[in-house]
mmCIF file with all atom_site columns, C-alpha atoms in Angstrom:
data_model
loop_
_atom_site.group_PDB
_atom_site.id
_atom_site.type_symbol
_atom_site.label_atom_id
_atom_site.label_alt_id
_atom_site.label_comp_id
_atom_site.label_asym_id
_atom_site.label_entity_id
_atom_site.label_seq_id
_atom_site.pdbx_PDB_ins_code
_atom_site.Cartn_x
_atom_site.Cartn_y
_atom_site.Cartn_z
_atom_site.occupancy
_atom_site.B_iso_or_equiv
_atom_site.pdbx_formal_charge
_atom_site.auth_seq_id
_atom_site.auth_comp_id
_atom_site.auth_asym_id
_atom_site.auth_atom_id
_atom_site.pdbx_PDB_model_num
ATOM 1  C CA . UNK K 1 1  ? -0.603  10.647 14.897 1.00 0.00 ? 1  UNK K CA 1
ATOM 2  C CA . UNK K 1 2  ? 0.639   7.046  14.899 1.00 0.00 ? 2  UNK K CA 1
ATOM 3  C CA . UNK K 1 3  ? 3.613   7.687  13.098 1.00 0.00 ? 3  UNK K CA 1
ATOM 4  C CA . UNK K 1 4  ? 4.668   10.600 15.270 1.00 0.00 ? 4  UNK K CA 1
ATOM 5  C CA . UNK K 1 5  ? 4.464   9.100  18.386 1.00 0.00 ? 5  UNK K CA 1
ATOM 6  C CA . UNK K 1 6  ? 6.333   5.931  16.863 1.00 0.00 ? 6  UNK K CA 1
ATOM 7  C CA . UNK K 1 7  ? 9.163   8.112  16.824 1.00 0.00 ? 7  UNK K CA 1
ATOM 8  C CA . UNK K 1 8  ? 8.944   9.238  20.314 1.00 0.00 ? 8  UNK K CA 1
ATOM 9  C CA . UNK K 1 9  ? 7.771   5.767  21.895 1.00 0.00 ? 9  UNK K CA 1
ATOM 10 C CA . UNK K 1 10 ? 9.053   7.516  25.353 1.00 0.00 ? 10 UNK K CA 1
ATOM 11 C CA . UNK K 1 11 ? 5.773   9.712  25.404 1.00 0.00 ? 11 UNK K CA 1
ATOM 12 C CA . UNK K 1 12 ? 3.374   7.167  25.440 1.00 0.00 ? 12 UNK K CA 1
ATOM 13 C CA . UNK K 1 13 ? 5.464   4.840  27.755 1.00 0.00 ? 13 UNK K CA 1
ATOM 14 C CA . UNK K 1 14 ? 5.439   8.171  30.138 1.00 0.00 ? 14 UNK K CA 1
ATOM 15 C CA . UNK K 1 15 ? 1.720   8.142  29.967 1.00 0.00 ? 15 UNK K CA 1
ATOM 16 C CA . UNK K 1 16 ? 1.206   4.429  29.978 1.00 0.00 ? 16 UNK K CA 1
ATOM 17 C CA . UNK K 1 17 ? 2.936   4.606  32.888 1.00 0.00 ? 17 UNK K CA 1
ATOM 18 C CA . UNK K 1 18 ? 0.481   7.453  34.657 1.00 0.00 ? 18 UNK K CA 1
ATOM 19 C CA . UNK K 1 19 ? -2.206  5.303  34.695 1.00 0.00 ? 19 UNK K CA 1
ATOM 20 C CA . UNK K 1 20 ? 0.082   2.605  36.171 1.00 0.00 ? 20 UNK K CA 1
ATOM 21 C CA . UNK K 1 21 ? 0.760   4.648  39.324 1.00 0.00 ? 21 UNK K CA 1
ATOM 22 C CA . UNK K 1 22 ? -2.793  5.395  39.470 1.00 0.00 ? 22 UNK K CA 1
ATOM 23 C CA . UNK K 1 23 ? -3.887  1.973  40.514 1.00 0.00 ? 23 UNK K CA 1
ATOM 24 C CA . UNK K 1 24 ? -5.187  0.833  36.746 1.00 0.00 ? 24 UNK K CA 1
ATOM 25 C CA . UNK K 1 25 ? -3.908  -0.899 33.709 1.00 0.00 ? 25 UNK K CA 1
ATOM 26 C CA . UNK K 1 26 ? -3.170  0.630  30.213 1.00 0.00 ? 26 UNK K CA 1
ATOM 27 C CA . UNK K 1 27 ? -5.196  -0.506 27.411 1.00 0.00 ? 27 UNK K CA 1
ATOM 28 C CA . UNK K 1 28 ? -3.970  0.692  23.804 1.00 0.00 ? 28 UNK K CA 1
ATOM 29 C CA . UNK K 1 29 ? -6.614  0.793  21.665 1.00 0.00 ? 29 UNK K CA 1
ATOM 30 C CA . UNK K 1 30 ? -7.828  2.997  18.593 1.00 0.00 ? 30 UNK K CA 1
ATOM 31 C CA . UNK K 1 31 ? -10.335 5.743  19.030 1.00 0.00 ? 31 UNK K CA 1
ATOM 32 C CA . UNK K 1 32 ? -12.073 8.517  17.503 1.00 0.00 ? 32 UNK K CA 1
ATOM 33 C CA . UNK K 1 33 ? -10.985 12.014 17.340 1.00 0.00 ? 33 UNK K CA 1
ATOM 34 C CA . UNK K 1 34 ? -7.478  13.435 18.319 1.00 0.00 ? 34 UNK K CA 1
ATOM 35 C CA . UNK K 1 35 ? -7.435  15.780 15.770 1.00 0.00 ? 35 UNK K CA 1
ATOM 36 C CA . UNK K 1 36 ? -6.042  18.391 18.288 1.00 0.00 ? 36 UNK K CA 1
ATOM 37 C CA . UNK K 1 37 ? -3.232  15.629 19.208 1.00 0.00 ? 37 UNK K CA 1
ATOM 38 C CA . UNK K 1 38 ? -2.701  14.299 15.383 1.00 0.00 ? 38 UNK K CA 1
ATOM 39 C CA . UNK K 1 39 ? -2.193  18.009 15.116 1.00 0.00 ? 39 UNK K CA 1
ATOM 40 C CA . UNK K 1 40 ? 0.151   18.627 16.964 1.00 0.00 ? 40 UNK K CA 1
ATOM 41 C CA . UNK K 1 41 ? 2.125   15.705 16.761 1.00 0.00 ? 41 UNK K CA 1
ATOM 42 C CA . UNK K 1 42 ? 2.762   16.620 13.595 1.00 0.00 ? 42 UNK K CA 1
ATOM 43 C CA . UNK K 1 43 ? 3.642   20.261 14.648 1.00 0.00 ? 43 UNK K CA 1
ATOM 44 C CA . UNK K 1 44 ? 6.548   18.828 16.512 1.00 0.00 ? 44 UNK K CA 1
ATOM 45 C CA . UNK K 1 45 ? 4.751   18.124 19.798 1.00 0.00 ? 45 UNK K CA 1
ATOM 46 C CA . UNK K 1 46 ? 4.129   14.211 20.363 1.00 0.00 ? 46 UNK K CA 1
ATOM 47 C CA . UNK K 1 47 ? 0.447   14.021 22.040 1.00 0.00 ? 47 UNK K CA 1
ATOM 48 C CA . UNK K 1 48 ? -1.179  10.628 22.471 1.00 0.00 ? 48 UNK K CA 1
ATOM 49 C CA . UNK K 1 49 ? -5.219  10.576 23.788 1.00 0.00 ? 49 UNK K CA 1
ATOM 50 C CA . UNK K 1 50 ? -4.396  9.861  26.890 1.00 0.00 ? 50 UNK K CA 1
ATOM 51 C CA . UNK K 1 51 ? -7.099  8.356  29.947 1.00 0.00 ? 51 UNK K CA 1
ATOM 52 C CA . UNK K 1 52 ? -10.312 10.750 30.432 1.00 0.00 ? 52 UNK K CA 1
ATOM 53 C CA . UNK K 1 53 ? -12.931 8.293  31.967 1.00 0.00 ? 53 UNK K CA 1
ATOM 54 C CA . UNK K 1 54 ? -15.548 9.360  29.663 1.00 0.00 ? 54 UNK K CA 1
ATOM 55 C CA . UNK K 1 55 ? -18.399 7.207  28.412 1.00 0.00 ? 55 UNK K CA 1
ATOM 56 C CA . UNK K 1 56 ? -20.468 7.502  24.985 1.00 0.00 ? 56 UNK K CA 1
ATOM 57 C CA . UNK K 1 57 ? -17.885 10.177 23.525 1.00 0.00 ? 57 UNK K CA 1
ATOM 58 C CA . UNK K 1 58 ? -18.889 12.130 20.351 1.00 0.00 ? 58 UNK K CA 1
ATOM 59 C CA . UNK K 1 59 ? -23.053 11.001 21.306 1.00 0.00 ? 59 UNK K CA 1
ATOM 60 C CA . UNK K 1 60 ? -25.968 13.276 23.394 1.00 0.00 ? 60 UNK K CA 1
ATOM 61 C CA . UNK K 1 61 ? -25.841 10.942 25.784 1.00 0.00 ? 61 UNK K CA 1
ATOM 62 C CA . UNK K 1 62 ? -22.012 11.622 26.501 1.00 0.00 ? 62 UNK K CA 1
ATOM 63 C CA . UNK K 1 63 ? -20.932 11.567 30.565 1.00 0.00 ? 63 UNK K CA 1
ATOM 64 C CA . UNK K 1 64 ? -18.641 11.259 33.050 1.00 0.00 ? 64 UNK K CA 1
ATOM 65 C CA . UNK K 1 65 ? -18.508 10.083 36.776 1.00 0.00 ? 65 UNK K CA 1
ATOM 66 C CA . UNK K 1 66 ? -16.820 12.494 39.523 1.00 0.00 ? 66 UNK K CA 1
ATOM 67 C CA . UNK K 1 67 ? -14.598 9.181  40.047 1.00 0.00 ? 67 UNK K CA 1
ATOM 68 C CA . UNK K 1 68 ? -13.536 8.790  36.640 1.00 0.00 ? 68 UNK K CA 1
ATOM 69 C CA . UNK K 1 69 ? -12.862 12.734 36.605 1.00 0.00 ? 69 UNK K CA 1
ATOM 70 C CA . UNK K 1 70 ? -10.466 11.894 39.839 1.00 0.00 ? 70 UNK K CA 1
ATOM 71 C CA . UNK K 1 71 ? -8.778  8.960  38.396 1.00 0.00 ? 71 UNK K CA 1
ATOM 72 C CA . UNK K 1 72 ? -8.006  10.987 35.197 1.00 0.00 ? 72 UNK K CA 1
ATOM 73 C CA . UNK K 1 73 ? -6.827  13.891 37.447 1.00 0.00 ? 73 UNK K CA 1
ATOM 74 C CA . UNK K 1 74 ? -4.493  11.641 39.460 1.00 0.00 ? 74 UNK K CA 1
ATOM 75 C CA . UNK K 1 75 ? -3.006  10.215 35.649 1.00 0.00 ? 75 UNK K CA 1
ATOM 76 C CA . UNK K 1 76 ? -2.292  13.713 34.619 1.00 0.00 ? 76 UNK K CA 1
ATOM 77 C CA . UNK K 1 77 ? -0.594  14.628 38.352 1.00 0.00 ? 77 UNK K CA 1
ATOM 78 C CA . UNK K 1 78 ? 1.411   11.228 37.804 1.00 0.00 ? 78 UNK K CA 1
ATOM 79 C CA . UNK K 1 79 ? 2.235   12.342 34.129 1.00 0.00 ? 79 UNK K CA 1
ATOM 80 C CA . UNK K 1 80 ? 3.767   15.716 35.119 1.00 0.00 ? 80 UNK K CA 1
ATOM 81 C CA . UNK K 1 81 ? 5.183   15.410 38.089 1.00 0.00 ? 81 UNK K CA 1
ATOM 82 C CA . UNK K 1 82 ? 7.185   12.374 36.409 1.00 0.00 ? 82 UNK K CA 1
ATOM 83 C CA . UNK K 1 83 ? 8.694   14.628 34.413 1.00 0.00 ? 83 UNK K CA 1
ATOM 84 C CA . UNK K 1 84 ? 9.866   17.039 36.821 1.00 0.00 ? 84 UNK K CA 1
#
């Protein structure tokens, strides 16, 4: 997925920028998963893992707050109504 969004650096700046406007500070950073977004990256569609406030992904144990779920909601309102 790397490579593909390498060669649209505009998509993560777009969401980098999301979390900006939503009162926090991008951290890049490798994770597991994003087979969906490696996926489709490579189908054409650049899609970085983008903020999701979860804690203890992939584990039993996996959770979220209700204020993480609102400060992920209020990247993804940022994200797309930047690009209208």
């Amino acid at each position: 997925m790397k490579y593909k969004l390498e060669e649209f650096p505009q998509v993560t700046d777009y969401a980098m920028e999301a979390v900006r406007q939503s009162g926090m500070e991008p951290v890049l950073s490798l994770i597991r998963g994003g087979t969906d977004g490696s996926r489709l990256s490579y189908m054409g569609l650049p899609t970085p893992n983008i903020f999701t406030g979860g804690h203890n992904f992939h584990s039993k144990l996996e959770w979220i707050s209700v204020q993480d779920m609102k400060k992920a909601a209020q990247v993804l309102v940022h994200l797309v109504s930047d690009l209208g």
